[in-house]
Amino acid sequence: MSTNIVWHHTTITKEDRRKRNGHHSCVLWFTGLSGSGKSTVANAVSKKLFELGIQNYVLDGDNIRHGLNKDLGFSAKDRTENIRRIGEVAKLFVDSGQFVLTAFISPFAQDRELVRSLVENNEFIEIYVKCPLEECEKRDPKGLYKKARNGEIRDFTGIDSPYEEPVSPELTIETHLHSIEECVNKVIAYLRDRHFIKGES
Ligand SMILES: Nc1ncnc2c1ncn2[C@@H]1O[C@H](COP(=O)(O)OS(=O)(=O)O)[C@@H](OP(=O)(O)O)[C@H]1O
Ligand SMILES: Nc1ncnc2c1ncn2[C@@H]1O[C@H](COP(=O)(O)OP(=O)(O)O)[C@@H](O)[C@H]1O
């Protein structure tokens, strides 16, 4: 596929952009069941980072599937391609010197590992948004679990499509046990402790 295509190095490097921004750049990869709280926590962390003057952007499942990935459905093959493309986009954000927060179910461990391998060692932070299926189903913010139980939606994660739990994520947040604010603080504390952002946790 890529015959006759040569990688073109940019004049301004990732390091130049990081220096100008005054901070590191990385991927905060939120993964978890539908309704576990990926979007809610990612957006709240994004707001906090914004207030701290950190360049960041949220890539959200529903939004990406309206545009870039609107040709993809929810078969295992399409989910893998969904995550691969998002991984490539996330890599571009890291290269641009920004934090990128992604909120996708990303149910397959192998797909998440592929994204990890696209960026450098300290640039991928996997955040497992842990919440029991029963609680996600109770929340059902979009009414999708109800539809899945009624058979109106097929291949729904947690119902008739698998979710592979992260084995050793950088961070786990348990949204059925802790408030949104507590979950956000845990992410920010992690970033401070690892010197991704300045300040004491
Ligand atoms: N079959 C099926 N399974 C799971 N989810 C479904 C399905 N059909 C539609 N939706 C809605 O799509 C959102 C998940 O999209 P993602 O791109 O995050 O999925 S994946 O990572 O490719 O598995 C998911 O959004 P979140 O609730 O934000 O996770 C659902 O709203
Ligand atoms: N600690 C928490 N963290 C995140 N969301 C929570 C928490 N407690 C309750 N919720 C609620 O759970 C729902 C999660 O929905 P959403 O963020 O869209 O999940 P996802 O993006 O994983 O599908 C929201 O209605 C949110 O207000």
mmCIF file of N, CA, C and O in Angstrom, residues 111-163:
data_model
loop_
_atom_site.group_PDB
_atom_site.id
_atom_site.type_symbol
_atom_site.label_atom_id
_atom_site.label_comp_id
_atom_site.label_asym_id
_atom_site.label_seq_id
_atom_site.Cartn_x
_atom_site.Cartn_y
_atom_site.Cartn_z
ATOM 1 N N ASP A 111 -6.297 -4.166 20.528
ATOM 2 C CA ASP A 111 -6.441 -2.862 19.842
ATOM 3 C C ASP A 111 -5.848 -1.744 20.694
ATOM 4 O O ASP A 111 -5.194 -0.834 20.185
ATOM 5 N N ARG A 112 -6.069 -1.819 21.994
ATOM 6 C CA ARG A 112 -5.514 -0.789 22.889
ATOM 7 C C ARG A 112 -3.991 -0.882 22.896
ATOM 8 O O ARG A 112 -3.302 0.133 22.911
ATOM 9 N N GLU A 113 -3.481 -2.114 22.857
ATOM 10 C CA GLU A 113 -2.020 -2.294 22.830
ATOM 11 C C GLU A 113 -1.426 -1.773 21.526
ATOM 12 O O GLU A 113 -0.308 -1.248 21.514
ATOM 13 N N LEU A 114 -2.185 -1.894 20.445
ATOM 14 C CA LEU A 114 -1.700 -1.358 19.174
ATOM 15 C C LEU A 114 -1.522 0.160 19.278
ATOM 16 O O LEU A 114 -0.502 0.712 18.865
ATOM 17 N N VAL A 115 -2.494 0.826 19.888
ATOM 18 C CA VAL A 115 -2.381 2.284 20.033
ATOM 19 C C VAL A 115 -1.182 2.623 20.921
ATOM 20 O O VAL A 115 -0.399 3.526 20.610
ATOM 21 N N ARG A 116 -1.027 1.868 22.000
ATOM 22 C CA ARG A 116 0.119 2.088 22.890
ATOM 23 C C ARG A 116 1.431 2.018 22.089
ATOM 24 O O ARG A 116 2.340 2.812 22.297
ATOM 25 N N SER A 117 1.484 1.058 21.166
ATOM 26 C CA SER A 117 2.728 0.864 20.402
ATOM 27 C C SER A 117 2.958 1.963 19.356
ATOM 28 O O SER A 117 4.056 2.097 18.833
ATOM 29 N N LEU A 118 1.924 2.727 19.046
ATOM 30 C CA LEU A 118 2.073 3.788 18.038
ATOM 31 C C LEU A 118 2.844 4.980 18.582
ATOM 32 O O LEU A 118 3.463 5.724 17.835
ATOM 33 N N VAL A 119 2.752 5.186 19.906
ATOM 34 C CA VAL A 119 3.410 6.351 20.503
ATOM 35 C C VAL A 119 4.599 5.890 21.358
ATOM 36 O O VAL A 119 4.837 4.696 21.509
ATOM 37 N N GLU A 120 5.331 6.862 21.909
ATOM 38 C CA GLU A 120 6.498 6.474 22.703
ATOM 39 C C GLU A 120 6.080 5.959 24.081
ATOM 40 O O GLU A 120 4.945 6.168 24.518
ATOM 41 N N ASN A 121 7.064 5.346 24.760
ATOM 42 C CA ASN A 121 6.819 4.680 26.044
ATOM 43 C C ASN A 121 5.999 5.449 27.064
ATOM 44 O O ASN A 121 5.073 4.927 27.649
ATOM 45 N N ASN A 122 6.375 6.694 27.296
ATOM 46 C CA ASN A 122 5.714 7.457 28.363
ATOM 47 C C ASN A 122 4.581 8.332 27.828
ATOM 48 O O ASN A 122 4.176 9.285 28.474
ATOM 49 N N GLU A 123 4.080 8.012 26.656
ATOM 50 C CA GLU A 123 3.071 8.895 26.053
ATOM 51 C C GLU A 123 1.658 8.316 26.081
ATOM 52 O O GLU A 123 0.721 8.969 25.638
ATOM 53 N N PHE A 124 1.504 7.103 26.584
ATOM 54 C CA PHE A 124 0.183 6.462 26.559
ATOM 55 C C PHE A 124 -0.244 6.105 27.973
ATOM 56 O O PHE A 124 0.409 5.309 28.655
ATOM 57 N N ILE A 125 -1.318 6.727 28.403
ATOM 58 C CA ILE A 125 -1.820 6.477 29.763
ATOM 59 C C ILE A 125 -3.202 5.840 29.639
ATOM 60 O O ILE A 125 -4.167 6.503 29.234
ATOM 61 N N GLU A 126 -3.242 4.562 29.944
ATOM 62 C CA GLU A 126 -4.522 3.844 29.834
ATOM 63 C C GLU A 126 -5.296 4.020 31.140
ATOM 64 O O GLU A 126 -4.782 3.706 32.222
ATOM 65 N N ILE A 127 -6.512 4.528 31.027
ATOM 66 C CA ILE A 127 -7.334 4.766 32.216
ATOM 67 C C ILE A 127 -8.580 3.879 32.120
ATOM 68 O O ILE A 127 -9.430 4.087 31.247
ATOM 69 N N TYR A 128 -8.631 2.907 32.991
ATOM 70 C CA TYR A 128 -9.785 1.998 32.997
ATOM 71 C C TYR A 128 -10.917 2.637 33.809
ATOM 72 O O TYR A 128 -10.780 2.850 35.015
ATOM 73 N N VAL A 129 -11.993 2.951 33.103
ATOM 74 C CA VAL A 129 -13.164 3.536 33.766
ATOM 75 C C VAL A 129 -14.045 2.348 34.160
ATOM 76 O O VAL A 129 -14.816 1.811 33.359
ATOM 77 N N LYS A 130 -13.847 1.926 35.411
ATOM 78 C CA LYS A 130 -14.444 0.676 35.872
ATOM 79 C C LYS A 130 -15.808 0.924 36.507
ATOM 80 O O LYS A 130 -15.938 1.809 37.369
ATOM 81 N N CYS A 131 -16.772 0.166 36.052
ATOM 82 C CA CYS A 131 -18.126 0.297 36.601
ATOM 83 C C CYS A 131 -18.876 -0.993 36.267
ATOM 84 O O CYS A 131 -18.858 -1.423 35.107
ATOM 85 N N PRO A 132 -19.510 -1.617 37.254
ATOM 86 C CA PRO A 132 -20.208 -2.886 36.952
ATOM 87 C C PRO A 132 -21.297 -2.688 35.893
ATOM 88 O O PRO A 132 -21.934 -1.627 35.844
ATOM 89 N N LEU A 133 -21.468 -3.723 35.084
ATOM 90 C CA LEU A 133 -22.479 -3.670 34.020
ATOM 91 C C LEU A 133 -23.856 -3.276 34.581
ATOM 92 O O LEU A 133 -24.563 -2.460 33.989
ATOM 93 N N GLU A 134 -24.193 -3.844 35.761
ATOM 94 C CA GLU A 134 -25.522 -3.566 36.356
ATOM 95 C C GLU A 134 -25.712 -2.065 36.589
ATOM 96 O O GLU A 134 -26.785 -1.514 36.357
ATOM 97 N N GLU A 135 -24.635 -1.401 37.041
ATOM 98 C CA GLU A 135 -24.718 0.035 37.304
ATOM 99 C C GLU A 135 -24.816 0.827 35.982
ATOM 100 O O GLU A 135 -25.614 1.762 35.869
ATOM 101 N N CYS A 136 -24.023 0.426 34.989
ATOM 102 C CA CYS A 136 -24.081 1.098 33.675
ATOM 103 C C CYS A 136 -25.487 0.978 33.106
ATOM 104 O O CYS A 136 -26.045 1.923 32.543
ATOM 105 N N GLU A 137 -26.045 -0.208 33.298
ATOM 106 C CA GLU A 137 -27.373 -0.478 32.764
ATOM 107 C C GLU A 137 -28.434 0.338 33.504
ATOM 108 O O GLU A 137 -29.411 0.789 32.924
ATOM 109 N N LYS A 138 -28.212 0.541 34.783
ATOM 110 C CA LYS A 138 -29.136 1.354 35.582
ATOM 111 C C LYS A 138 -29.069 2.808 35.114
ATOM 112 O O LYS A 138 -30.065 3.491 34.977
ATOM 113 N N ARG A 139 -27.832 3.283 34.845
ATOM 114 C CA ARG A 139 -27.648 4.675 34.380
ATOM 115 C C ARG A 139 -28.280 4.850 33.001
ATOM 116 O O ARG A 139 -28.974 5.819 32.766
ATOM 117 N N ASP A 140 -27.955 3.947 32.110
ATOM 118 C CA ASP A 140 -28.433 3.925 30.709
ATOM 119 C C ASP A 140 -28.720 5.326 30.154
ATOM 120 O O ASP A 140 -29.852 5.608 29.733
ATOM 121 N N PRO A 141 -27.686 6.210 30.108
ATOM 122 C CA PRO A 141 -27.924 7.608 29.748
ATOM 123 C C PRO A 141 -28.550 7.806 28.370
ATOM 124 O O PRO A 141 -29.234 8.804 28.147
ATOM 125 N N LYS A 142 -28.335 6.856 27.461
ATOM 126 C CA LYS A 142 -28.897 7.031 26.104
ATOM 127 C C LYS A 142 -30.003 6.018 25.794
ATOM 128 O O LYS A 142 -30.469 5.928 24.658
ATOM 129 N N GLY A 143 -30.379 5.223 26.786
ATOM 130 C CA GLY A 143 -31.437 4.230 26.581
ATOM 131 C C GLY A 143 -31.011 3.071 25.694
ATOM 132 O O GLY A 143 -31.855 2.326 25.178
ATOM 133 N N LEU A 144 -29.680 2.897 25.509
ATOM 134 C CA LEU A 144 -29.198 1.865 24.579
ATOM 135 C C LEU A 144 -29.230 0.460 25.171
ATOM 136 O O LEU A 144 -29.451 -0.520 24.460
ATOM 137 N N TYR A 145 -28.986 0.367 26.491
ATOM 138 C CA TYR A 145 -29.037 -0.970 27.120
ATOM 139 C C TYR A 145 -30.444 -1.549 26.998
ATOM 140 O O TYR A 145 -30.614 -2.731 26.740
ATOM 141 N N LYS A 146 -31.425 -0.668 27.187
ATOM 142 C CA LYS A 146 -32.816 -1.119 27.090
ATOM 143 C C LYS A 146 -33.067 -1.689 25.687
ATOM 144 O O LYS A 146 -33.647 -2.766 25.534
ATOM 145 N N LYS A 147 -32.595 -0.933 24.691
ATOM 146 C CA LYS A 147 -32.764 -1.394 23.303
ATOM 147 C C LYS A 147 -32.012 -2.705 23.066
ATOM 148 O O LYS A 147 -32.517 -3.592 22.376
ATOM 149 N N ALA A 148 -30.803 -2.804 23.630
ATOM 150 C CA ALA A 148 -30.008 -4.029 23.443
ATOM 151 C C ALA A 148 -30.718 -5.223 24.079
ATOM 152 O O ALA A 148 -30.776 -6.312 23.503
ATOM 153 N N ARG A 149 -31.282 -5.017 25.272
ATOM 154 C CA ARG A 149 -32.015 -6.100 25.956
ATOM 155 C C ARG A 149 -33.262 -6.509 25.177
ATOM 156 O O ARG A 149 -33.652 -7.676 25.189
ATOM 157 N N ASN A 150 -33.877 -5.506 24.495
ATOM 158 C CA ASN A 150 -35.078 -5.798 23.693
ATOM 159 C C ASN A 150 -34.751 -6.417 22.345
ATOM 160 O O ASN A 150 -35.656 -6.701 21.560
ATOM 161 N N GLY A 151 -33.432 -6.497 22.044
ATOM 162 C CA GLY A 151 -33.035 -7.052 20.748
ATOM 163 C C GLY A 151 -33.086 -6.030 19.624
ATOM 164 O O GLY A 151 -32.948 -6.379 18.447
ATOM 165 N N GLU A 152 -33.276 -4.732 19.975
ATOM 166 C CA GLU A 152 -33.320 -3.707 18.918
ATOM 167 C C GLU A 152 -31.910 -3.343 18.444
ATOM 168 O O GLU A 152 -31.737 -2.823 17.344
ATOM 169 N N ILE A 153 -30.900 -3.541 19.319
ATOM 170 C CA ILE A 153 -29.494 -3.324 18.931
ATOM 171 C C ILE A 153 -28.753 -4.639 19.133
ATOM 172 O O ILE A 153 -28.882 -5.259 20.186
ATOM 173 N N ARG A 154 -27.994 -5.018 18.110
ATOM 174 C CA ARG A 154 -27.196 -6.247 18.168
ATOM 175 C C ARG A 154 -25.756 -5.909 18.534
ATOM 176 O O ARG A 154 -25.319 -4.769 18.365
ATOM 177 N N ASP A 155 -24.997 -6.902 18.999
ATOM 178 C CA ASP A 155 -23.560 -6.744 19.291
ATOM 179 C C ASP A 155 -23.309 -5.596 20.251
ATOM 180 O O ASP A 155 -22.403 -4.779 20.031
ATOM 181 N N PHE A 156 -24.098 -5.477 21.278
ATOM 182 C CA PHE A 156 -23.899 -4.378 22.221
ATOM 183 C C PHE A 156 -22.910 -4.814 23.313
ATOM 184 O O PHE A 156 -23.063 -5.870 23.932
ATOM 185 N N THR A 157 -21.899 -3.977 23.535
ATOM 186 C CA THR A 157 -20.837 -4.323 24.490
ATOM 187 C C THR A 157 -21.404 -4.617 25.878
ATOM 188 O O THR A 157 -22.191 -3.830 26.410
ATOM 189 N N GLY A 158 -21.000 -5.752 26.416
ATOM 190 C CA GLY A 158 -21.451 -6.135 27.762
ATOM 191 C C GLY A 158 -22.692 -7.008 27.713
ATOM 192 O O GLY A 158 -22.988 -7.743 28.654
ATOM 193 N N ILE A 159 -23.446 -6.944 26.595
ATOM 194 C CA ILE A 159 -24.668 -7.745 26.472
ATOM 195 C C ILE A 159 -24.396 -8.938 25.547
ATOM 196 O O ILE A 159 -24.395 -10.076 26.000
ATOM 197 N N ASP A 160 -24.145 -8.635 24.268
ATOM 198 C CA ASP A 160 -23.821 -9.740 23.360
ATOM 199 C C ASP A 160 -22.563 -9.471 22.551
ATOM 200 O O ASP A 160 -22.395 -9.965 21.441
ATOM 201 N N SER A 161 -21.692 -8.647 23.125
ATOM 202 C CA SER A 161 -20.365 -8.399 22.549
ATOM 203 C C SER A 161 -19.410 -8.204 23.729
ATOM 204 O O SER A 161 -19.788 -7.568 24.723
ATOM 205 N N PRO A 162 -18.194 -8.761 23.654
ATOM 206 C CA PRO A 162 -17.331 -8.779 24.852
ATOM 207 C C PRO A 162 -16.642 -7.461 25.166
ATOM 208 O O PRO A 162 -16.445 -6.625 24.284
ATOM 209 N N TYR A 163 -16.276 -7.308 26.443
ATOM 210 C CA TYR A 163 -15.386 -6.223 26.863
ATOM 211 C C TYR A 163 -14.220 -6.871 27.606
ATOM 212 O O TYR A 163 -14.422 -7.529 28.635
#
